[in-house]
PDB file of C-alpha atoms and ligand atoms in Angstrom:
ATOM      1  CA  MET A1436      12.889   5.331  19.114  1.00 55.00           C
ATOM      2  CA  GLU A1437      10.666   2.875  20.974  1.00 57.00           C
ATOM      3  CA  PHE A1438       7.049   2.504  19.948  1.00 60.00           C
ATOM      4  CA  ASN A1439       6.066   2.749  23.629  1.00 64.00           C
ATOM      5  CA  ASN A1440       7.557   6.246  23.893  1.00 81.00           C
ATOM      6  CA  TYR A1441       4.647   7.599  21.860  1.00 88.00           C
ATOM      7  CA  GLN A1442       2.114   6.030  24.192  1.00 90.00           C
ATOM      8  CA  LYS A1443       3.600   7.760  27.246  1.00 91.00           C
ATOM      9  CA  THR A1444       3.180  11.157  25.602  1.00 95.00           C
ATOM     10  CA  VAL A1445      -0.346  10.316  24.482  1.00 96.00           C
ATOM     11  CA  ASP A1446      -1.300   9.286  28.024  1.00 95.00           C
ATOM     12  CA  CYS A1447       0.142  12.528  29.399  1.00 96.00           C
ATOM     13  CA  ILE A1448      -1.901  14.680  26.971  1.00 97.00           C
ATOM     14  CA  ARG A1449      -5.082  12.681  27.617  1.00 97.00           C
ATOM     15  CA  GLU A1450      -4.648  13.211  31.321  1.00 96.00           C
ATOM     16  CA  LYS A1451      -4.239  16.987  30.977  1.00 97.00           C
ATOM     17  CA  ASP A1452      -6.923  17.592  28.324  1.00 97.00           C
ATOM     18  CA  SER A1453     -10.368  16.361  29.348  1.00 96.00           C
ATOM     19  CA  ARG A1454     -11.814  17.133  25.887  1.00 96.00           C
ATOM     20  CA  HIS A1455      -9.138  15.239  23.942  1.00 95.00           C
ATOM     21  CA  GLU A1456     -11.717  12.982  22.305  1.00 96.00           C
ATOM     22  CA  GLU A1457     -13.435  15.938  20.624  1.00 96.00           C
ATOM     23  CA  ARG A1458     -10.334  17.147  18.773  1.00 97.00           C
ATOM     24  CA  LYS A1459      -9.734  15.986  15.204  1.00 96.00           C
ATOM     25  CA  LEU A1460      -7.271  18.551  13.922  1.00 97.00           C
ATOM     26  CA  VAL A1461      -3.855  19.885  14.862  1.00 97.00           C
ATOM     27  CA  ILE A1462      -2.371  23.035  13.391  1.00 97.00           C
ATOM     28  CA  VAL A1463       1.411  23.395  13.370  1.00 95.00           C
ATOM     29  CA  LEU A1464       2.498  27.021  13.405  1.00 92.00           C
ATOM     30  CA  GLY A1465       5.405  28.191  11.307  1.00 88.00           C
ATOM     31  CA  SER A1466       7.374  31.421  11.608  1.00 81.00           C
ATOM     32  CA  GLY A1467       4.976  34.352  11.829  1.00 80.00           C
ATOM     33  CA  TRP A1468       1.780  32.308  12.177  1.00 88.00           C
ATOM     34  CA  GLY A1469       1.443  32.713  15.967  1.00 84.00           C
ATOM     35  CA  PRO A1470      -0.544  35.977  16.069  1.00 86.00           C
ATOM     36  CA  ALA A1471      -3.436  34.490  14.060  1.00 86.00           C
ATOM     37  CA  VAL A1472      -3.880  31.847  16.708  1.00 87.00           C
ATOM     38  CA  ASP A1473      -3.667  34.449  19.468  1.00 87.00           C
ATOM     39  CA  ALA A1474      -6.550  36.251  17.719  1.00 88.00           C
ATOM     40  CA  LEU A1475      -8.810  33.263  17.032  1.00 92.00           C
ATOM     41  CA  MET A1476      -8.138  30.616  19.642  1.00 94.00           C
ATOM     42  CA  GLU A1477      -9.708  30.366  23.050  1.00 95.00           C
ATOM     43  CA  VAL A1478      -6.991  28.463  24.873  1.00 96.00           C
ATOM     44  CA  GLU A1479      -8.159  25.905  27.443  1.00 96.00           C
ATOM     45  CA  GLY A1480      -4.802  24.457  28.366  1.00 97.00           C
ATOM     46  CA  GLU A1481      -1.173  24.252  27.410  1.00 96.00           C
ATOM     47  CA  VAL A1482       1.985  22.347  28.141  1.00 96.00           C
ATOM     48  CA  ALA A1483       5.571  23.262  27.350  1.00 93.00           C
ATOM     49  CA  TYR A1484       7.258  20.733  25.050  1.00 93.00           C
ATOM     50  CA  GLU A1485       9.922  20.206  27.692  1.00 91.00           C
ATOM     51  CA  ASP A1486       7.212  18.909  30.054  1.00 93.00           C
ATOM     52  CA  LEU A1487       5.905  16.347  27.563  1.00 94.00           C
ATOM     53  CA  PRO A1488       7.611  12.965  27.958  1.00 92.00           C
ATOM     54  CA  GLY A1489       9.433  11.888  24.819  1.00 89.00           C
ATOM     55  CA  PHE A1490       9.358  15.311  23.146  1.00 89.00           C
ATOM     56  CA  PRO A1491      12.767  16.423  21.928  1.00 86.00           C
ATOM     57  CA  VAL A1492      14.683  18.502  24.436  1.00 75.00           C
ATOM     58  CA  SER A1493      15.580  21.951  23.194  1.00 66.00           C
ATOM     59  CA  THR A1494      19.268  22.567  22.809  1.00 61.00           C
ATOM     60  CA  VAL A1495      18.838  25.954  21.185  1.00 58.00           C
ATOM     61  CA  ALA A1496      18.997  29.132  23.287  1.00 54.00           C
ATOM     62  CA  GLY A1497      15.715  31.032  23.284  1.00 53.00           C
ATOM     63  CA  HIS A1498      13.846  28.096  21.795  1.00 58.00           C
ATOM     64  CA  PHE A1499      10.193  28.339  22.661  1.00 72.00           C
ATOM     65  CA  GLY A1500       7.652  25.635  22.125  1.00 89.00           C
ATOM     66  CA  ARG A1501       4.362  24.541  23.593  1.00 92.00           C
ATOM     67  CA  LEU A1502       1.292  22.540  22.812  1.00 95.00           C
ATOM     68  CA  LEU A1503      -2.000  24.410  23.176  1.00 96.00           C
ATOM     69  CA  TRP A1504      -5.539  23.071  23.144  1.00 97.00           C
ATOM     70  CA  GLY A1505      -8.818  24.911  22.994  1.00 97.00           C
ATOM     71  CA  ASP A1506     -11.448  26.171  20.565  1.00 97.00           C
ATOM     72  CA  PHE A1507     -10.291  27.779  17.352  1.00 95.00           C
ATOM     73  CA  ALA A1508     -13.142  29.690  15.690  1.00 93.00           C
ATOM     74  CA  GLY A1509     -15.392  27.459  17.802  1.00 93.00           C
ATOM     75  CA  VAL A1510     -13.705  24.185  16.802  1.00 96.00           C
ATOM     76  CA  PRO A1511     -11.828  22.016  19.330  1.00 97.00           C
ATOM     77  CA  ILE A1512      -8.229  21.644  18.108  1.00 97.00           C
ATOM     78  CA  TYR A1513      -4.620  21.222  19.171  1.00 97.00           C
ATOM     79  CA  CYS A1514      -2.006  23.753  18.180  1.00 96.00           C
ATOM     80  CA  MET A1515       1.749  23.267  18.098  1.00 95.00           C
ATOM     81  CA  GLN A1516       3.324  26.631  18.732  1.00 92.00           C
ATOM     82  CA  GLY A1517       6.869  26.092  17.568  1.00 89.00           C
ATOM     83  CA  ARG A1518       8.252  23.110  15.672  1.00 91.00           C
ATOM     84  CA  PHE A1519      11.567  21.292  15.526  1.00 92.00           C
ATOM     85  CA  HIS A1520      13.782  21.898  12.491  1.00 94.00           C
ATOM     86  CA  TYR A1521      16.355  19.617  10.904  1.00 96.00           C
ATOM     87  CA  TYR A1522      18.833  22.514  10.693  1.00 94.00           C
ATOM     88  CA  GLU A1523      18.754  22.879  14.486  1.00 91.00           C
ATOM     89  CA  GLY A1524      20.437  19.503  14.708  1.00 92.00           C
ATOM     90  CA  TYR A1525      17.389  17.396  15.592  1.00 93.00           C
ATOM     91  CA  SER A1526      17.127  14.003  13.951  1.00 94.00           C
ATOM     92  CA  MET A1527      14.289  13.264  11.551  1.00 96.00           C
ATOM     93  CA  ALA A1528      12.819  10.981  14.253  1.00 94.00           C
ATOM     94  CA  GLU A1529      12.816  13.871  16.731  1.00 93.00           C
ATOM     95  CA  ILE A1530      11.264  16.337  14.299  1.00 94.00           C
ATOM     96  CA  THR A1531       8.411  13.992  13.509  1.00 96.00           C
ATOM     97  CA  PHE A1532       7.872  12.550  17.001  1.00 95.00           C
ATOM     98  CA  PRO A1533       4.836  14.818  17.619  1.00 96.00           C
ATOM     99  CA  VAL A1534       3.140  13.646  14.406  1.00 97.00           C
ATOM    100  CA  ARG A1535       2.900  10.073  15.631  1.00 96.00           C
ATOM    101  CA  VAL A1536       1.778  11.262  19.042  1.00 96.00           C
ATOM    102  CA  PHE A1537      -1.150  13.038  17.369  1.00 97.00           C
ATOM    103  CA  ALA A1538      -1.949  10.010  15.232  1.00 96.00           C
ATOM    104  CA  ALA A1539      -2.014   7.812  18.333  1.00 95.00           C
ATOM    105  CA  LEU A1540      -4.222  10.407  20.062  1.00 96.00           C
ATOM    106  CA  GLY A1541      -6.765   9.947  17.285  1.00 96.00           C
ATOM    107  CA  ILE A1542      -6.147  13.205  15.426  1.00 97.00           C
ATOM    108  CA  GLU A1543      -7.252  12.868  11.799  1.00 97.00           C
ATOM    109  CA  CYS A1544      -5.888  15.991  10.165  1.00 97.00           C
ATOM    110  CA  MET A1545      -2.630  17.905  10.317  1.00 98.00           C
ATOM    111  CA  PHE A1546      -2.604  21.491   9.080  1.00 97.00           C
ATOM    112  CA  LEU A1547       1.013  22.527   8.457  1.00 97.00           C
ATOM    113  CA  THR A1548       2.008  26.172   8.136  1.00 96.00           C
ATOM    114  CA  ASN A1549       5.366  27.726   7.382  1.00 94.00           C
ATOM    115  CA  ALA A1550       7.289  30.663   5.972  1.00 92.00           C
ATOM    116  CA  ALA A1551       8.826  30.129   2.553  1.00 95.00           C
ATOM    117  CA  GLY A1552      10.745  31.887  -0.170  1.00 94.00           C
ATOM    118  CA  GLY A1553       8.822  32.424  -3.391  1.00 96.00           C
ATOM    119  CA  LEU A1554      10.223  30.989  -6.635  1.00 96.00           C
ATOM    120  CA  ASN A1555       7.196  31.494  -8.838  1.00 96.00           C
ATOM    121  CA  PRO A1556       7.506  34.906 -10.555  1.00 93.00           C
ATOM    122  CA  ASP A1557       3.760  35.466 -10.107  1.00 94.00           C
ATOM    123  CA  PHE A1558       4.132  35.460  -6.318  1.00 94.00           C
ATOM    124  CA  SER A1559       4.549  38.579  -4.164  1.00 90.00           C
ATOM    125  CA  VAL A1560       5.856  38.941  -0.636  1.00 90.00           C
ATOM    126  CA  GLY A1561       2.981  38.357   1.794  1.00 91.00           C
ATOM    127  CA  ASP A1562       1.083  35.975  -0.505  1.00 94.00           C
ATOM    128  CA  LEU A1563      -0.322  32.780   0.953  1.00 95.00           C
ATOM    129  CA  MET A1564       0.364  29.592  -1.008  1.00 97.00           C
ATOM    130  CA  MET A1565      -1.686  26.458  -0.516  1.00 98.00           C
ATOM    131  CA  ILE A1566       0.700  23.495  -0.737  1.00 98.00           C
ATOM    132  CA  HIS A1567      -0.487  21.398  -3.638  1.00 97.00           C
ATOM    133  CA  ASP A1568       2.450  18.967  -3.578  1.00 98.00           C
ATOM    134  CA  HIS A1569       6.044  18.825  -2.357  1.00 98.00           C
ATOM    135  CA  MET A1570       9.576  17.844  -3.337  1.00 98.00           C
ATOM    136  CA  ASN A1571      11.841  16.464  -0.640  1.00 98.00           C
ATOM    137  CA  PHE A1572      15.353  17.853  -1.123  1.00 98.00           C
ATOM    138  CA  MET A1573      16.353  17.643   2.535  1.00 98.00           C
ATOM    139  CA  GLY A1574      18.733  14.779   1.814  1.00 97.00           C
ATOM    140  CA  ASN A1575      16.994  12.552   4.342  1.00 98.00           C
ATOM    141  CA  ASN A1576      13.661  10.864   4.923  1.00 98.00           C
ATOM    142  CA  PRO A1577      11.976  10.483   8.320  1.00 97.00           C
ATOM    143  CA  LEU A1578      10.879   6.905   7.524  1.00 96.00           C
ATOM    144  CA  ILE A1579      14.422   5.575   7.106  1.00 96.00           C
ATOM    145  CA  GLY A1580      15.059   2.837   9.656  1.00 94.00           C
ATOM    146  CA  PRO A1581      12.909   0.029  11.008  1.00 94.00           C
ATOM    147  CA  ASN A1582       9.286   0.449   9.963  1.00 94.00           C
ATOM    148  CA  PHE A1583       6.666   0.846  12.700  1.00 91.00           C
ATOM    149  CA  ASP A1584       4.007  -1.454  11.264  1.00 92.00           C
ATOM    150  CA  GLU A1585       1.630  -0.203  13.978  1.00 89.00           C
ATOM    151  CA  PHE A1586       1.553   3.140  12.182  1.00 92.00           C
ATOM    152  CA  GLY A1587       1.791   2.281   8.507  1.00 95.00           C
ATOM    153  CA  PRO A1588       3.419   0.363   5.646  1.00 95.00           C
ATOM    154  CA  ARG A1589       7.111   0.129   4.740  1.00 96.00           C
ATOM    155  CA  PHE A1590       6.596   1.904   1.418  1.00 96.00           C
ATOM    156  CA  PRO A1591       3.786   4.423   1.857  1.00 96.00           C
ATOM    157  CA  ASP A1592       2.089   5.893  -1.175  1.00 95.00           C
ATOM    158  CA  MET A1593       2.603   9.629  -1.613  1.00 96.00           C
ATOM    159  CA  THR A1594       0.254  10.191  -4.550  1.00 95.00           C
ATOM    160  CA  SER A1595      -2.197  12.055  -2.375  1.00 92.00           C
ATOM    161  CA  ALA A1596       0.121  13.241   0.398  1.00 96.00           C
ATOM    162  CA  TRP A1597      -1.671  16.615   0.235  1.00 98.00           C
ATOM    163  CA  ASP A1598      -5.373  15.960   0.675  1.00 97.00           C
ATOM    164  CA  LYS A1599      -7.500  17.092  -2.289  1.00 97.00           C
ATOM    165  CA  GLU A1600     -10.727  17.554  -0.368  1.00 97.00           C
ATOM    166  CA  LEU A1601      -9.040  19.743   2.249  1.00 97.00           C
ATOM    167  CA  GLN A1602      -7.499  21.787  -0.574  1.00 97.00           C
ATOM    168  CA  SER A1603     -10.951  22.371  -2.087  1.00 97.00           C
ATOM    169  CA  CYS A1604     -12.125  23.483   1.310  1.00 97.00           C
ATOM    170  CA  LEU A1605      -9.236  25.975   1.597  1.00 97.00           C
ATOM    171  CA  GLU A1606      -9.903  27.297  -1.901  1.00 97.00           C
ATOM    172  CA  SER A1607     -13.597  27.871  -1.301  1.00 97.00           C
ATOM    173  CA  CYS A1608     -12.926  29.537   2.060  1.00 97.00           C
ATOM    174  CA  ALA A1609     -10.327  31.829   0.456  1.00 97.00           C
ATOM    175  CA  LYS A1610     -12.853  32.839  -2.192  1.00 96.00           C
ATOM    176  CA  GLU A1611     -15.499  33.531   0.455  1.00 96.00           C
ATOM    177  CA  ALA A1612     -13.044  35.601   2.497  1.00 95.00           C
ATOM    178  CA  ASP A1613     -11.793  37.403  -0.627  1.00 95.00           C
ATOM    179  CA  VAL A1614      -8.224  36.333   0.169  1.00 95.00           C
ATOM    180  CA  LEU A1615      -5.769  35.609  -2.637  1.00 96.00           C
ATOM    181  CA  LEU A1616      -4.639  32.008  -2.171  1.00 97.00           C
ATOM    182  CA  GLN A1617      -1.845  30.948  -4.497  1.00 97.00           C
ATOM    183  CA  LYS A1618      -1.324  27.260  -5.135  1.00 98.00           C
ATOM    184  CA  GLY A1619       2.027  25.591  -5.616  1.00 98.00           C
ATOM    185  CA  ILE A1620       4.738  23.040  -5.021  1.00 98.00           C
ATOM    186  CA  TYR A1621       6.828  23.359  -1.857  1.00 98.00           C
ATOM    187  CA  MET A1622      10.469  22.361  -2.108  1.00 98.00           C
ATOM    188  CA  ALA A1623      12.013  21.354   1.236  1.00 98.00           C
ATOM    189  CA  VAL A1624      15.731  21.890   1.851  1.00 98.00           C
ATOM    190  CA  SER A1625      17.697  21.356   5.045  1.00 98.00           C
ATOM    191  CA  GLY A1626      18.966  24.923   5.517  1.00 93.00           C
ATOM    192  CA  PRO A1627      20.086  26.784   7.535  1.00 95.00           C
ATOM    193  CA  SER A1628      21.866  28.650   4.740  1.00 94.00           C
ATOM    194  CA  PHE A1629      19.503  30.275   2.291  1.00 93.00           C
ATOM    195  CA  GLU A1630      19.776  29.196  -1.340  1.00 93.00           C
ATOM    196  CA  THR A1631      22.353  30.410  -3.829  1.00 91.00           C
ATOM    197  CA  PRO A1632      21.088  31.973  -7.060  1.00 90.00           C
ATOM    198  CA  ALA A1633      22.140  28.803  -8.912  1.00 92.00           C
ATOM    199  CA  GLU A1634      20.089  26.637  -6.540  1.00 94.00           C
ATOM    200  CA  ILE A1635      17.076  28.901  -6.948  1.00 94.00           C
ATOM    201  CA  CYS A1636      17.332  28.623 -10.725  1.00 93.00           C
ATOM    202  CA  ALA A1637      17.615  24.854 -10.490  1.00 95.00           C
ATOM    203  CA  PHE A1638      14.617  24.510  -8.118  1.00 97.00           C
ATOM    204  CA  ALA A1639      12.455  26.789 -10.272  1.00 95.00           C
ATOM    205  CA  THR A1640      13.413  24.778 -13.362  1.00 96.00           C
ATOM    206  CA  LEU A1641      12.369  21.611 -11.559  1.00 97.00           C
ATOM    207  CA  GLY A1642       8.924  23.108 -11.022  1.00 97.00           C
ATOM    208  CA  ALA A1643       9.014  24.272  -7.399  1.00 98.00           C
ATOM    209  CA  ASP A1644       6.989  27.383  -6.517  1.00 98.00           C
ATOM    210  CA  ALA A1645       8.369  27.979  -3.017  1.00 98.00           C
ATOM    211  CA  VAL A1646      11.295  26.799  -0.929  1.00 97.00           C
ATOM    212  CA  GLY A1647      11.540  26.297   2.825  1.00 97.00           C
ATOM    213  CA  MET A1648      13.224  24.364   5.612  1.00 96.00           C
ATOM    214  CA  SER A1649      10.390  22.438   7.272  1.00 96.00           C
ATOM    215  CA  THR A1650       6.991  20.782   6.787  1.00 98.00           C
ATOM    216  CA  VAL A1651       7.894  17.903   4.464  1.00 98.00           C
ATOM    217  CA  PRO A1652       9.154  15.503   7.188  1.00 98.00           C
ATOM    218  CA  GLU A1653       5.914  16.047   9.122  1.00 98.00           C
ATOM    219  CA  CYS A1654       3.847  15.497   5.984  1.00 98.00           C
ATOM    220  CA  ILE A1655       5.617  12.233   5.127  1.00 98.00           C
ATOM    221  CA  VAL A1656       5.155  10.792   8.613  1.00 97.00           C
ATOM    222  CA  ALA A1657       1.533  11.977   8.828  1.00 97.00           C
ATOM    223  CA  GLN A1658       0.810  10.331   5.482  1.00 97.00           C
ATOM    224  CA  HIS A1659       2.484   7.139   6.718  1.00 97.00           C
ATOM    225  CA  CYS A1660       0.154   7.167   9.759  1.00 95.00           C
ATOM    226  CA  GLY A1661      -2.926   7.652   7.576  1.00 96.00           C
ATOM    227  CA  MET A1662      -3.574  11.230   8.654  1.00 97.00           C
ATOM    228  CA  ARG A1663      -4.925  13.783   6.202  1.00 98.00           C
ATOM    229  CA  VAL A1664      -2.530  16.648   5.550  1.00 98.00           C
ATOM    230  CA  THR A1665      -2.960  20.162   4.290  1.00 98.00           C
ATOM    231  CA  GLY A1666      -0.776  23.235   4.485  1.00 97.00           C
ATOM    232  CA  ILE A1667      -0.123  26.836   3.628  1.00 97.00           C
ATOM    233  CA  SER A1668       3.145  28.714   3.113  1.00 96.00           C
ATOM    234  CA  CYS A1669       3.384  32.393   3.775  1.00 93.00           C
ATOM    235  CA  ILE A1670       5.697  33.794   1.095  1.00 93.00           C
ATOM    236  CA  THR A1671       7.935  35.964   3.233  1.00 89.00           C
ATOM    237  CA  ASN A1672      10.524  36.806   0.600  1.00 88.00           C
ATOM    238  CA  LEU A1673      11.334  36.230  -2.997  1.00 86.00           C
ATOM    239  CA  ALA A1674      14.116  33.674  -2.933  1.00 79.00           C
ATOM    240  CA  ALA A1675      17.631  34.962  -3.695  1.00 63.00           C
ATOM    241  CA  HIS A1676      18.284  35.876  -7.314  1.00 56.00           C
ATOM    242  CA  ILE A1677      14.612  36.692  -8.034  1.00 61.00           C
ATOM    243  CA  GLY A1678      14.450  39.535  -5.514  1.00 57.00           C
ATOM    244  CA  GLY A1679      18.063  40.499  -6.127  1.00 63.00           C
ATOM    245  CA  GLU A1680      18.546  41.403  -2.456  1.00 67.00           C
ATOM    246  CA  LYS A1681      20.312  39.728   0.443  1.00 72.00           C
ATOM    247  CA  LEU A1682      18.096  37.748   2.806  1.00 69.00           C
ATOM    248  CA  SER A1683      17.926  37.770   6.561  1.00 73.00           C
ATOM    249  CA  HIS A1684      15.719  36.006   9.090  1.00 72.00           C
ATOM    250  CA  GLU A1685      14.405  39.417  10.236  1.00 73.00           C
ATOM    251  CA  ASP A1686      13.035  40.074   6.721  1.00 70.00           C
ATOM    252  CA  VAL A1687      11.208  36.770   6.897  1.00 67.00           C
ATOM    253  CA  SER A1688       9.668  37.575  10.306  1.00 67.00           C
ATOM    254  CA  LYS A1689       8.663  41.094   9.263  1.00 70.00           C
ATOM    255  CA  ALA A1690       6.974  40.004   6.062  1.00 70.00           C
ATOM    256  CA  ALA A1691       4.901  37.386   7.852  1.00 67.00           C
ATOM    257  CA  LYS A1692       3.214  40.204   9.818  1.00 68.00           C
ATOM    258  CA  HIS A1693       1.874  41.789   6.612  1.00 72.00           C
ATOM    259  CA  SER A1694      -0.260  38.815   5.764  1.00 85.00           C
ATOM    260  CA  LEU A1695      -1.827  38.546   9.225  1.00 88.00           C
ATOM    261  CA  ALA A1696      -5.253  39.951   8.269  1.00 89.00           C
ATOM    262  CA  ASN A1697      -5.510  37.488   5.366  1.00 92.00           C
ATOM    263  CA  VAL A1698      -4.384  34.598   7.529  1.00 92.00           C
ATOM    264  CA  ILE A1699      -7.022  35.434  10.134  1.00 93.00           C
ATOM    265  CA  ALA A1700      -9.812  35.817   7.564  1.00 93.00           C
ATOM    266  CA  LEU A1701      -8.894  32.519   5.914  1.00 95.00           C
ATOM    267  CA  LEU A1702      -8.379  30.400   9.035  1.00 95.00           C
ATOM    268  CA  TYR A1703     -11.554  31.727  10.652  1.00 95.00           C
ATOM    269  CA  ARG A1704     -13.480  29.997   7.838  1.00 96.00           C
ATOM    270  CA  ALA A1705     -11.141  27.148   6.942  1.00 96.00           C
ATOM    271  CA  ILE A1706     -10.768  25.443  10.315  1.00 96.00           C
ATOM    272  CA  PRO A1707     -14.542  24.970  10.829  1.00 96.00           C
ATOM    273  CA  CYS A1708     -14.912  23.922   7.164  1.00 95.00           C
ATOM    274  CA  MET A1709     -12.231  21.249   7.531  1.00 95.00           C
ATOM    275  CA  HIS A1710     -13.606  20.016  10.854  1.00 95.00           C
ATOM    276  CA  GLU A1711     -16.968  19.428   9.106  1.00 93.00           C
ATOM    277  CA  ILE A1712     -15.538  17.052   6.510  1.00 93.00           C
ATOM    278  CA  LEU A1713     -13.268  15.023   8.817  1.00 92.00           C
TER     279      LEU A1713
HETATM  280  N1  HPA B 892      14.553  29.853   1.601  1.00 65.82           N
HETATM  281  C1  HPA B 892      14.406  28.842   2.470  1.00 65.82           C
HETATM  282  N2  HPA B 892      13.623  28.906   3.525  1.00 65.82           N
HETATM  283  C2  HPA B 892      12.932  30.024   3.729  1.00 65.82           C
HETATM  284  C3  HPA B 892      13.031  31.125   2.864  1.00 65.82           C
HETATM  285  C4  HPA B 892      13.903  31.034   1.733  1.00 65.82           C
HETATM  286  O1  HPA B 892      14.045  31.962   0.915  1.00 65.82           O
HETATM  287  N3  HPA B 892      12.205  32.092   3.347  1.00 65.82           N
HETATM  288  C5  HPA B 892      11.619  31.591   4.456  1.00 65.82           C
HETATM  289  N4  HPA B 892      12.050  30.338   4.701  1.00 65.82           N
END
């Protein structure tokens, strides 16, 4: 991946979005998070990923992805509707390409959302979990390869990969909105197979509270670029073994719908609150 590739994409977005300088935050939507944005965002413009130079080209049938910009609860933001997953066959460099584009655009904060399986026995389906920290079990790291010194150091610190101040903001907004916001450690695996009961036991023993197939590569690259990162998982199922039932992708999609009202109430407060402190 050439460093210049990022600049081409940045130039393209700047050209299309006349208010690009006002935006400080990008939200990346995971499975089931789309409807909240439909409800709260006044879209000013959009571009399909396939029309953005340098963005990975979709090889998956029915793949849908676009970048939106507009006001979310009155705050100018970008929104990635659809992300690239490692299990789809994209490289780590492809998955995280957009992160560096946003960093080069001047975006300061990345808000990552996803669907995840709950490991913590105190969690219920439909709960929202603020990501307090992560464990990378994807078997790869997006920073492997030549380091782009323009973006960050060879060995970036991960002590505060998940921004404490943004977490406080999420917690106070959840309280205000009377939304239960769990807090936990997100374990990232490659997928696409769901976990075996033995894996679930092992991950829970290690201290993970939820398991999913995304988010961590983006967080690592964002941290490398000096962006502030925060995120929420929607617990769409209790991971195999705990729930005792077989899992399907449809279950995951269905469950995400149940938490919609909470997601809306939380984001309506949280996005403006975060924008204030950036
Ligand atoms: N495991 C991994 N990824 C997931 C799950 C799960 O149980 N649910 C939603 N994404």
